[in-house]
mmCIF file of C-alpha atoms in Angstrom:
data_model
loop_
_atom_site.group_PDB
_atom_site.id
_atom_site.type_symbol
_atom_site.label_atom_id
_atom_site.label_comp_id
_atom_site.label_asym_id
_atom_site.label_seq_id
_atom_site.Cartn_x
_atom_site.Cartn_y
_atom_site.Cartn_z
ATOM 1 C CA UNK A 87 5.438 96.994 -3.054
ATOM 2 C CA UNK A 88 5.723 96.978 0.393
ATOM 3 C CA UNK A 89 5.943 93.213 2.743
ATOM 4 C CA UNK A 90 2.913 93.019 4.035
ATOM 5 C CA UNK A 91 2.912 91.992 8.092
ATOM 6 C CA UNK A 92 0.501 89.349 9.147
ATOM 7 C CA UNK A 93 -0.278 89.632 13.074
ATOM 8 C CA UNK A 94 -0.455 86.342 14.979
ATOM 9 C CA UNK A 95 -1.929 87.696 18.643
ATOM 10 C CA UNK A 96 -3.015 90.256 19.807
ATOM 11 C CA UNK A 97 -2.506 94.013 17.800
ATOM 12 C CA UNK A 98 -2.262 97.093 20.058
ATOM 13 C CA UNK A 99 -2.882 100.402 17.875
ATOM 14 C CA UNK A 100 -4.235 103.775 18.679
ATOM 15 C CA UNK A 101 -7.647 104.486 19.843
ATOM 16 C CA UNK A 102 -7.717 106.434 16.388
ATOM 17 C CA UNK A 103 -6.912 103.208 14.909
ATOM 18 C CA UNK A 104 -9.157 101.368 16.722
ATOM 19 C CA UNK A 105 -12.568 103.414 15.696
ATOM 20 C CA UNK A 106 -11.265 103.619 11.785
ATOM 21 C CA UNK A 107 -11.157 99.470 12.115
ATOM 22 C CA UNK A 108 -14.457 99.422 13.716
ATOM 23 C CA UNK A 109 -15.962 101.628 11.020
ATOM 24 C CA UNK A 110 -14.462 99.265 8.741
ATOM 25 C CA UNK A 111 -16.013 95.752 10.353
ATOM 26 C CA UNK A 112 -19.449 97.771 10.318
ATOM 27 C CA UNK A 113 -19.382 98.458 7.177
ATOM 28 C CA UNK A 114 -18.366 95.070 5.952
ATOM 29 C CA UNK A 115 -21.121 93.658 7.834
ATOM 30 C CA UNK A 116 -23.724 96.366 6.780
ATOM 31 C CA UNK A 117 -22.798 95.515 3.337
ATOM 32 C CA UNK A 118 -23.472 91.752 3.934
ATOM 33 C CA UNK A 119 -19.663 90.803 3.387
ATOM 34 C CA UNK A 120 -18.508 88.086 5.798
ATOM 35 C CA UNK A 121 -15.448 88.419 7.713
ATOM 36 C CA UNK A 122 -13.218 85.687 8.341
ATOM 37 C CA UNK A 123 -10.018 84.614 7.470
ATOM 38 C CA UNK A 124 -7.522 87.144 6.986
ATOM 39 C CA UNK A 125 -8.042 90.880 7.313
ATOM 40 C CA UNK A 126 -6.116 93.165 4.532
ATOM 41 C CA UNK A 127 -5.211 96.781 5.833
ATOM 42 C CA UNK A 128 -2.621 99.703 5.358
ATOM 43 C CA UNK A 129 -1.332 101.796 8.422
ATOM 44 C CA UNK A 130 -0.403 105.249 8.179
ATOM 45 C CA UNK A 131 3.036 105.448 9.765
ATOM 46 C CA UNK A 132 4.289 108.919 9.281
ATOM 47 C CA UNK A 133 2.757 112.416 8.568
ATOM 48 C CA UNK A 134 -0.855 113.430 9.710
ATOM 49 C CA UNK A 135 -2.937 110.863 10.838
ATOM 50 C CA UNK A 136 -0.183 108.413 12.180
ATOM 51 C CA UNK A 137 -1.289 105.576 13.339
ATOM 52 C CA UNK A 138 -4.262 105.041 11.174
ATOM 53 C CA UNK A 139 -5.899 101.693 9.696
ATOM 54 C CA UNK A 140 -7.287 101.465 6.694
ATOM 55 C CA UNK A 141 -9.153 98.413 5.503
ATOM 56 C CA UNK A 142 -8.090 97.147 2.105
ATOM 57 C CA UNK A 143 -8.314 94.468 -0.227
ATOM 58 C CA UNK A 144 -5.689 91.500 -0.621
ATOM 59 C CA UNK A 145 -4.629 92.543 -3.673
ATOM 60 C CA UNK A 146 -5.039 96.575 -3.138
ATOM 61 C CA UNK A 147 -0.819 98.293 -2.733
ATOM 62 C CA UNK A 148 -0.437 100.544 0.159
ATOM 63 C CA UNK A 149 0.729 104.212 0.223
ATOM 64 C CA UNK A 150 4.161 105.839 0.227
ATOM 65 C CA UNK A 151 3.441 107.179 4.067
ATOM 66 C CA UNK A 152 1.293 103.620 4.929
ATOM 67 C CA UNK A 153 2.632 100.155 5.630
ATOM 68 C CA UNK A 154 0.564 97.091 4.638
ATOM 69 C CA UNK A 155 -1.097 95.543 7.884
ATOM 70 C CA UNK A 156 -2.846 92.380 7.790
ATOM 71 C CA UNK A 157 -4.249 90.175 10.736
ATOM 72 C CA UNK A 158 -6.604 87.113 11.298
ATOM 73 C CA UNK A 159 -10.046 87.410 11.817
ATOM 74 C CA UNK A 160 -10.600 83.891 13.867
ATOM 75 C CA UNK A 161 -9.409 84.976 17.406
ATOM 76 C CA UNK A 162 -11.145 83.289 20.738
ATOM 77 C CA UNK A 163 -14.252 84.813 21.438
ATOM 78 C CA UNK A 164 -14.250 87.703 24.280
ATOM 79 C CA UNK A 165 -16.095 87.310 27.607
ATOM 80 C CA UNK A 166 -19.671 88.381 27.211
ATOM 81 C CA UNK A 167 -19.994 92.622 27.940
ATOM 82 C CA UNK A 168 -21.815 93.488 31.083
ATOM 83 C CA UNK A 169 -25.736 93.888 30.405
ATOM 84 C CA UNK A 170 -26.706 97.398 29.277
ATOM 85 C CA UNK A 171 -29.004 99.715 31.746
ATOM 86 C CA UNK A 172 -32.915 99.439 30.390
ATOM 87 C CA UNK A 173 -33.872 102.157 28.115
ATOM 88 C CA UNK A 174 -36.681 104.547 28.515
ATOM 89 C CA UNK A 175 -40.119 103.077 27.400
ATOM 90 C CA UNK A 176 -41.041 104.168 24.422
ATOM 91 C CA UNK A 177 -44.395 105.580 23.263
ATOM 92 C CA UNK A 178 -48.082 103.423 23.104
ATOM 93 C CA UNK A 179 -48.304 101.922 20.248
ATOM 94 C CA UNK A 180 -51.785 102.166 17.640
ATOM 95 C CA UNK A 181 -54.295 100.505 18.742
ATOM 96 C CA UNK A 182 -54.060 96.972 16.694
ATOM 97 C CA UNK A 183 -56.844 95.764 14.687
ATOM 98 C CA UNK A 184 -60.293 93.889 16.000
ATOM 99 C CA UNK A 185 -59.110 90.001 15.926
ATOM 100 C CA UNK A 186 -60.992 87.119 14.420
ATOM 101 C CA UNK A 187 -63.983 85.849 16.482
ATOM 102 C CA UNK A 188 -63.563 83.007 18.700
ATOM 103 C CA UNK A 189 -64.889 79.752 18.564
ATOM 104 C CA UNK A 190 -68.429 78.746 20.093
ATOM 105 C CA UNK A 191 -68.265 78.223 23.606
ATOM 106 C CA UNK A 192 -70.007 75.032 24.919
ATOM 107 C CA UNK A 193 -74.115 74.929 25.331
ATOM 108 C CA UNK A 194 -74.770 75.660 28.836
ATOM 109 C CA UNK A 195 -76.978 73.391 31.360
ATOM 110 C CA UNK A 196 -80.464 73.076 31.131
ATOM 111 C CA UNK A 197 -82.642 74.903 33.321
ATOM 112 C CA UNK A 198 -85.549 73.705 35.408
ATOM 113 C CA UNK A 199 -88.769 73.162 33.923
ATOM 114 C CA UNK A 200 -91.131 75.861 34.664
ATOM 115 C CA UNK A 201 -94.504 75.602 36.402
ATOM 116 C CA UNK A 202 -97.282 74.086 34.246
ATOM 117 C CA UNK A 203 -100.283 76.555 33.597
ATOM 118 C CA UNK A 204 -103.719 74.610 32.638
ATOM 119 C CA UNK A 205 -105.430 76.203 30.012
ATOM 120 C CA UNK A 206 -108.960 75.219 28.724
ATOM 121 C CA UNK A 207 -109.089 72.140 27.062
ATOM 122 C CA UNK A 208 -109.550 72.608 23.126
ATOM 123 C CA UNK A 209 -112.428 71.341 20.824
ATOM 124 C CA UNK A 210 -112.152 68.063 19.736
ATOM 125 C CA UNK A 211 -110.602 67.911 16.039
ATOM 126 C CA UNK A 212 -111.959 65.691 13.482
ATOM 127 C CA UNK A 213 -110.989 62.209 12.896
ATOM 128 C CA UNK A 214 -107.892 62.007 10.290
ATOM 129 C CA UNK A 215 -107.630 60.112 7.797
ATOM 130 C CA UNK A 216 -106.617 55.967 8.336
ATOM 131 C CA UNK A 217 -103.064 55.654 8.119
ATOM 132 C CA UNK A 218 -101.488 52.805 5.844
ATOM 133 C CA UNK A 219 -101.087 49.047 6.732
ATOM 134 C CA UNK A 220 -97.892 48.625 8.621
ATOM 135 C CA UNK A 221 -95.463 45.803 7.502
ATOM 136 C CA UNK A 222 -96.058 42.108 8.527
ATOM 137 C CA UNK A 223 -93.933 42.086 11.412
ATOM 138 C CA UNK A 224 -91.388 38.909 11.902
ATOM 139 C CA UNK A 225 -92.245 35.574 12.702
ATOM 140 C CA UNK A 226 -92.323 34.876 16.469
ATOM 141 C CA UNK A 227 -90.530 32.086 17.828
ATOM 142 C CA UNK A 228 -92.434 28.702 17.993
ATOM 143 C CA UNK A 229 -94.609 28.264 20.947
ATOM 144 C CA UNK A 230 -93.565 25.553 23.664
ATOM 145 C CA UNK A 231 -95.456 21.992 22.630
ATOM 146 C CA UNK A 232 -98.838 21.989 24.528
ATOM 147 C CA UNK A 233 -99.901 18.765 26.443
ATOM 148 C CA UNK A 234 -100.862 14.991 24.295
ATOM 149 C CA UNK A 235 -104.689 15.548 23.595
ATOM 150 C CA UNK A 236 -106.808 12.207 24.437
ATOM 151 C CA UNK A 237 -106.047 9.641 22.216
ATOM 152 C CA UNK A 238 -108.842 9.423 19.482
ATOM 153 C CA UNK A 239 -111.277 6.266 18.624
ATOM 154 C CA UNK A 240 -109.525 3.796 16.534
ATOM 155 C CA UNK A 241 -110.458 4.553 12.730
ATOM 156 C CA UNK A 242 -111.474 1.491 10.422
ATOM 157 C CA UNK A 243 -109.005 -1.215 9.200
ATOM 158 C CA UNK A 244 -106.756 -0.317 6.397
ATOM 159 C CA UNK A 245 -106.522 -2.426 3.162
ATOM 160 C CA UNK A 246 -104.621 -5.878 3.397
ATOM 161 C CA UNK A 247 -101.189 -5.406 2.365
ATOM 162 C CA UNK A 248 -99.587 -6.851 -0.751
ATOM 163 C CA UNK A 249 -98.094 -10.535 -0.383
ATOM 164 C CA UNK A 250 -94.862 -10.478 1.459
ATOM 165 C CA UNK A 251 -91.792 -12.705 -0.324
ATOM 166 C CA UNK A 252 -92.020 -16.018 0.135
ATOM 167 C CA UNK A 253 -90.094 -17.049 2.995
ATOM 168 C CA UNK A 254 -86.611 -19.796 2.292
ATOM 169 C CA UNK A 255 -87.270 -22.907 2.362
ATOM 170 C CA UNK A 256 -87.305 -24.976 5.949
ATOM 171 C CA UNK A 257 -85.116 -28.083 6.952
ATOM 172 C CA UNK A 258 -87.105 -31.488 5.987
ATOM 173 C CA UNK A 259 -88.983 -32.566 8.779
ATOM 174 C CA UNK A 260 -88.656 -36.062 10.058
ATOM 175 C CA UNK A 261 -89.940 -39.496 7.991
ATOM 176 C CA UNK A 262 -93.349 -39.997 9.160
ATOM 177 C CA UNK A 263 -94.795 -43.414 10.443
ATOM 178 C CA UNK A 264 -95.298 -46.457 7.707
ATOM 179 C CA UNK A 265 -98.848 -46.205 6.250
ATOM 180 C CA UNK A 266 -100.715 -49.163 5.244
ATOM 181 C CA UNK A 267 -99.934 -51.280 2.810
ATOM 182 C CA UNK A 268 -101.807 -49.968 -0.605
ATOM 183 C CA UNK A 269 -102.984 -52.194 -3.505
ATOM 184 C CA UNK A 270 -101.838 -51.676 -7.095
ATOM 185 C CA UNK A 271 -98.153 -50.954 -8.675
ATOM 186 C CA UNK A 272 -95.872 -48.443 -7.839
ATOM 187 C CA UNK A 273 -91.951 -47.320 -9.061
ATOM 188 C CA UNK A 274 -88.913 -47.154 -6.872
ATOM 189 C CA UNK A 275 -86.382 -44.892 -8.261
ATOM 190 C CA UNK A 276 -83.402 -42.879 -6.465
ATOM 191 C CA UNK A 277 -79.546 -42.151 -7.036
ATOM 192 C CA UNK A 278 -76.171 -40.451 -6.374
ATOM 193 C CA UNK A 279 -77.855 -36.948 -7.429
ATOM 194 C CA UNK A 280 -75.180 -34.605 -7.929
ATOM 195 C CA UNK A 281 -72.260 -37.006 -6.510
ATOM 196 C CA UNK A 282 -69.756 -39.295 -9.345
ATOM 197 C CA UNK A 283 -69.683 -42.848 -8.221
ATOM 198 C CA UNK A 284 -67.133 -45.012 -8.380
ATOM 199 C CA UNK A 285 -66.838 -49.317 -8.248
ATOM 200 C CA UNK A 286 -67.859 -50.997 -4.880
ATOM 201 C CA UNK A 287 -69.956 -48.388 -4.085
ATOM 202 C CA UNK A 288 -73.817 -48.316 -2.973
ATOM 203 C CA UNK A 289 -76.739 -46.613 -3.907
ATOM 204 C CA UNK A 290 -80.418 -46.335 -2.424
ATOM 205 C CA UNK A 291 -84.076 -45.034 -2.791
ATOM 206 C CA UNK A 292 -84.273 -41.567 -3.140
ATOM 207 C CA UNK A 293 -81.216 -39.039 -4.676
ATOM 208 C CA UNK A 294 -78.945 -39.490 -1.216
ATOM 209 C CA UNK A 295 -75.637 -39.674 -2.997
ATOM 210 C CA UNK A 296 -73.447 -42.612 -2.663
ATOM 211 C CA UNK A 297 -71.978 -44.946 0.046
ATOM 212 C CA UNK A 298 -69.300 -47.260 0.177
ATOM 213 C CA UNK A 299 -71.635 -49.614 2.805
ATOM 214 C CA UNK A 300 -74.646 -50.545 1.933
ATOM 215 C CA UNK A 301 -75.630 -51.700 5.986
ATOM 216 C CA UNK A 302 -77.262 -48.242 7.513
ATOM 217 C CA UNK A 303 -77.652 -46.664 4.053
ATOM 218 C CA UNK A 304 -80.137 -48.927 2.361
ATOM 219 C CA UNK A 305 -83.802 -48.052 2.256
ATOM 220 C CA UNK A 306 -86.349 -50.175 4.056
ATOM 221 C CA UNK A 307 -89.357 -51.634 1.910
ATOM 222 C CA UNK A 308 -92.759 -50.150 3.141
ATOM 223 C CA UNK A 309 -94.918 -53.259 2.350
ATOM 224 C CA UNK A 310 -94.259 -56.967 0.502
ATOM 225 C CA UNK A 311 -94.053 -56.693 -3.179
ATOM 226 C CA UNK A 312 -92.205 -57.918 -6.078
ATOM 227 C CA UNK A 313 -89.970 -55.800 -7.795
ATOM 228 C CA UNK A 314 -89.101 -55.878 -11.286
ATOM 229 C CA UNK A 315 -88.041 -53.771 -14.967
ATOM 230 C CA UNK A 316 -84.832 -52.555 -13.620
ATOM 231 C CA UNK A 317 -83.419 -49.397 -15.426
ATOM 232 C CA UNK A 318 -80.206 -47.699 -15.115
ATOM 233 C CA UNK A 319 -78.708 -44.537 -16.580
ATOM 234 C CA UNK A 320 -75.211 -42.748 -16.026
ATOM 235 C CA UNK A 321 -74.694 -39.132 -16.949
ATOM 236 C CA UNK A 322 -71.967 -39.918 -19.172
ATOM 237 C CA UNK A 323 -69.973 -43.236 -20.625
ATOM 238 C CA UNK A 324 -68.127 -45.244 -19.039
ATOM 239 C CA UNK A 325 -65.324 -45.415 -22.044
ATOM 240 C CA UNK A 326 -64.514 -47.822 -24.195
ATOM 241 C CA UNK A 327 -63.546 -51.038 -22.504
ATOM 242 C CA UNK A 328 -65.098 -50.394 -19.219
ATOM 243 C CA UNK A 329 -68.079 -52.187 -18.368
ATOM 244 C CA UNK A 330 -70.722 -51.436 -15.680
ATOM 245 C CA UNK A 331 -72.647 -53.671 -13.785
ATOM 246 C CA UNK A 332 -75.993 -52.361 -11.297
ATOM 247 C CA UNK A 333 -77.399 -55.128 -8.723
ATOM 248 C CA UNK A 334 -80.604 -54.764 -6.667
ATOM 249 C CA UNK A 335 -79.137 -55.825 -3.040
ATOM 250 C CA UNK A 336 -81.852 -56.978 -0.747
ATOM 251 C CA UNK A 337 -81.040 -57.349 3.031
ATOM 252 C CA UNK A 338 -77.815 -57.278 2.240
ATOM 253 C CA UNK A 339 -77.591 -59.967 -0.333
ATOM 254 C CA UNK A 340 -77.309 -59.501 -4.200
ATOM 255 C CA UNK A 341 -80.781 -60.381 -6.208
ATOM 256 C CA UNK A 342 -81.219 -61.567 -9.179
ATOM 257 C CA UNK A 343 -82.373 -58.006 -10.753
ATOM 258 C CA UNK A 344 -79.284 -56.648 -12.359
ATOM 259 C CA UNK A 345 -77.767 -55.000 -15.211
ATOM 260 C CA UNK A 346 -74.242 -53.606 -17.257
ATOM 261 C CA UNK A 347 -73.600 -51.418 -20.251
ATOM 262 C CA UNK A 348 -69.663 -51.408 -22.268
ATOM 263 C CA UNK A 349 -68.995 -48.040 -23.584
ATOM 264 C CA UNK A 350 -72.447 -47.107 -22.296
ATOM 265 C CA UNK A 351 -74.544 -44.671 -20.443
ATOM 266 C CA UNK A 352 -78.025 -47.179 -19.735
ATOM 267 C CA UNK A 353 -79.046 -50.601 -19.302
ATOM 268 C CA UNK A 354 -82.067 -52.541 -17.610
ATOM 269 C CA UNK A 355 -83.229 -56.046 -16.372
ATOM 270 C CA UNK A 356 -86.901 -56.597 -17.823
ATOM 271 C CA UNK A 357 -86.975 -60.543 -17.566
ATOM 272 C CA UNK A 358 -86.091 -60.927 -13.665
ATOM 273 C CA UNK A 359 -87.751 -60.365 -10.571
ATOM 274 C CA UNK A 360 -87.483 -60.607 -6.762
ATOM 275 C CA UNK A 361 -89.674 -60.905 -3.766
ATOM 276 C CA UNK A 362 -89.650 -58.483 -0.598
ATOM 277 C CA UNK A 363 -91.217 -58.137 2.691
ATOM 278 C CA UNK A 364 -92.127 -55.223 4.391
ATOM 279 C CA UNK A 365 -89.050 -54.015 6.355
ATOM 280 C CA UNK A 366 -86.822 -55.602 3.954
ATOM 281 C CA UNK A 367 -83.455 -53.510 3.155
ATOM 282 C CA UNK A 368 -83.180 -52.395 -0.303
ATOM 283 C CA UNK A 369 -79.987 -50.770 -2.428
ATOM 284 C CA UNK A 370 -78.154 -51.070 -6.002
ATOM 285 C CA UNK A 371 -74.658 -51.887 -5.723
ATOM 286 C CA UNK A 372 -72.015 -50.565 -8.580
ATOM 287 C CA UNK A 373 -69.280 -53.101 -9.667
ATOM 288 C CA UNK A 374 -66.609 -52.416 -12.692
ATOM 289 C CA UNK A 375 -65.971 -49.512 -13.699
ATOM 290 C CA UNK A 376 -68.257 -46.384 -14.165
ATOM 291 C CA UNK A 377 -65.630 -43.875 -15.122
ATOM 292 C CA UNK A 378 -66.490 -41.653 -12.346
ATOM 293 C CA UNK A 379 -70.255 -40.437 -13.413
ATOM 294 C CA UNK A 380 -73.707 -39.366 -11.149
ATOM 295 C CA UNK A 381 -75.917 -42.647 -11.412
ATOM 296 C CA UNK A 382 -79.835 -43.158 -11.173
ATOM 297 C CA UNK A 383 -81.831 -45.951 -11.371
ATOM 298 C CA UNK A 384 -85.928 -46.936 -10.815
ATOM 299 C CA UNK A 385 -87.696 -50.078 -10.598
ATOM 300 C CA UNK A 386 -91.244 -51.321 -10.569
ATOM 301 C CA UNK A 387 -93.490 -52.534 -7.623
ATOM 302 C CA UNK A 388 -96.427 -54.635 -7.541
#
């Protein structure tokens, strides 16, 4: 086999050669063959048609009167040729077919109405027929408030009203002036109402509690009298031990009218009795020891 000779630059061969390569790219291309890389070839160096290239395969062994000849097809690309002269014009071509119609073009203007012509009026058709009741139309909105009408007569009186609650109870009015003096018998009665009292301490007509000075607490006497039938009771005993003893004061002074219970809750005086005037001071004085109970008391008056 022959060394094959791979050209670097540029190759200068006969113009022979030069058509036989050119036959040789057309037909590569022609046959859809792309060609790049290196270009396989044997040139005929002696005997008739010296100087010849023919276009081989890489593998394909040159003849006895040839000399393997390859080159690379990736060169610089050559200026552009000069622009050919225009060729003749060719023939008219058939007439093509009819193409699709075109879309609507857009409604022109309105034109101006035409005169009016009267013609005789028509007879009168009959009546038709009553059409159905149209649907209750919406509500309106609320008329403004007209102006107060007079005011009318007063109408009868209604029916008295149930009882109301009765109203709390008022502060006690002041004692009223001393009445006359009145005949007959009568009771005086009063204590410490809810209050405990204790030794040394004073009590007086009426449930006004206790006081440890019986001058501005006592009770005055209405009329002149004689009092009598003391009776005493404490809301508890006194214990065991602890005696109790109730005087009627008068003006100040102790009376005679007294009475004590030991372990007790009650006692009374029914064998004494004292004298008053009207205006006299009356109260019952506590001595001993009561234990610490609410005390009341009453006596008569004739």
């Amino acid at each position: 086999m022959k060394k094959r000779i791979v050209a670097q630059g540029a190759i200068l061969v006969t113009f022979a050669g030069l058509l036989v390569s050119g036959a040789a790219f057309i037909s590569a291309h022609a046959a859809g063959t792309p060609v790049t890389g290196t270009i396989y070839s044997c040139k005929v160096v002696r005997g008739r048609g010296h100087g010849h290239i023919r276009i081989v395969g890489p593998n394909a062994t040159c003849k006895s009167f040839e000399r393997p000849f390859d080159w690379l097809s990736g060169g610089p690309t050559g200026p552009t040729g000069a622009t050919g002269a225009t060729g003749a014009t060719g023939p008219k071509g058939a007439t093509g077919a009819t193409g699709a119609t075109g879309p609507k073009g857009a409604t022109g203007a309105t034109g101006p109405i035409g005169p009016s012509g009267t013609g005789p009026t028509g007879p009168t058709g009959a009546t038709g027929a009553t059409g159905p009741t149209g649907a209750t139309g919406a509500t309106g909105p609320t008329g403004a408030t007209g102006p107060a009408g007079p005011t009318g007569a007063t109408g009868p009186a209604g029916p008295t009203g149930a009882t109301g609650p009765a109203g709390a109870t008022g502060n006690t009015g002041p004692t009223g002036p001393t009445g006359p003096a009145g005949s007959g018998s009568g009771f005086l009665q009063g204590g410490t109402a809810n209050t405990n009292m204790n030794a040394n301490q004073f009590m007086t007509v009426g449930e006004m509690g206790v006081s440890a000075s019986e001058a501005g607490f006592s009770a005055t006497a209405p009329a002149a009298g004689t009092i009598s039938k003391l009776f005493v009771h404490g809301e508890g005993s006194n214990g065991a031990g602890h005696t109790s003893t109730y005087t009627l004061f008068v003006n100040g002074v102790a009376s005679s009218l007294t009475c004590n219970y030991t372990n007790g809750t009650d006692c009374s005086d029914t064998a004494d009795s004292v004298a008053v005037n009207a205006g006299d001071t009356l109260s019952v004085e506590l001595t001993g020891n009561n234990a610490t109970k609410p005390v009341h008391w009453r006596a008569q008056v004739t």
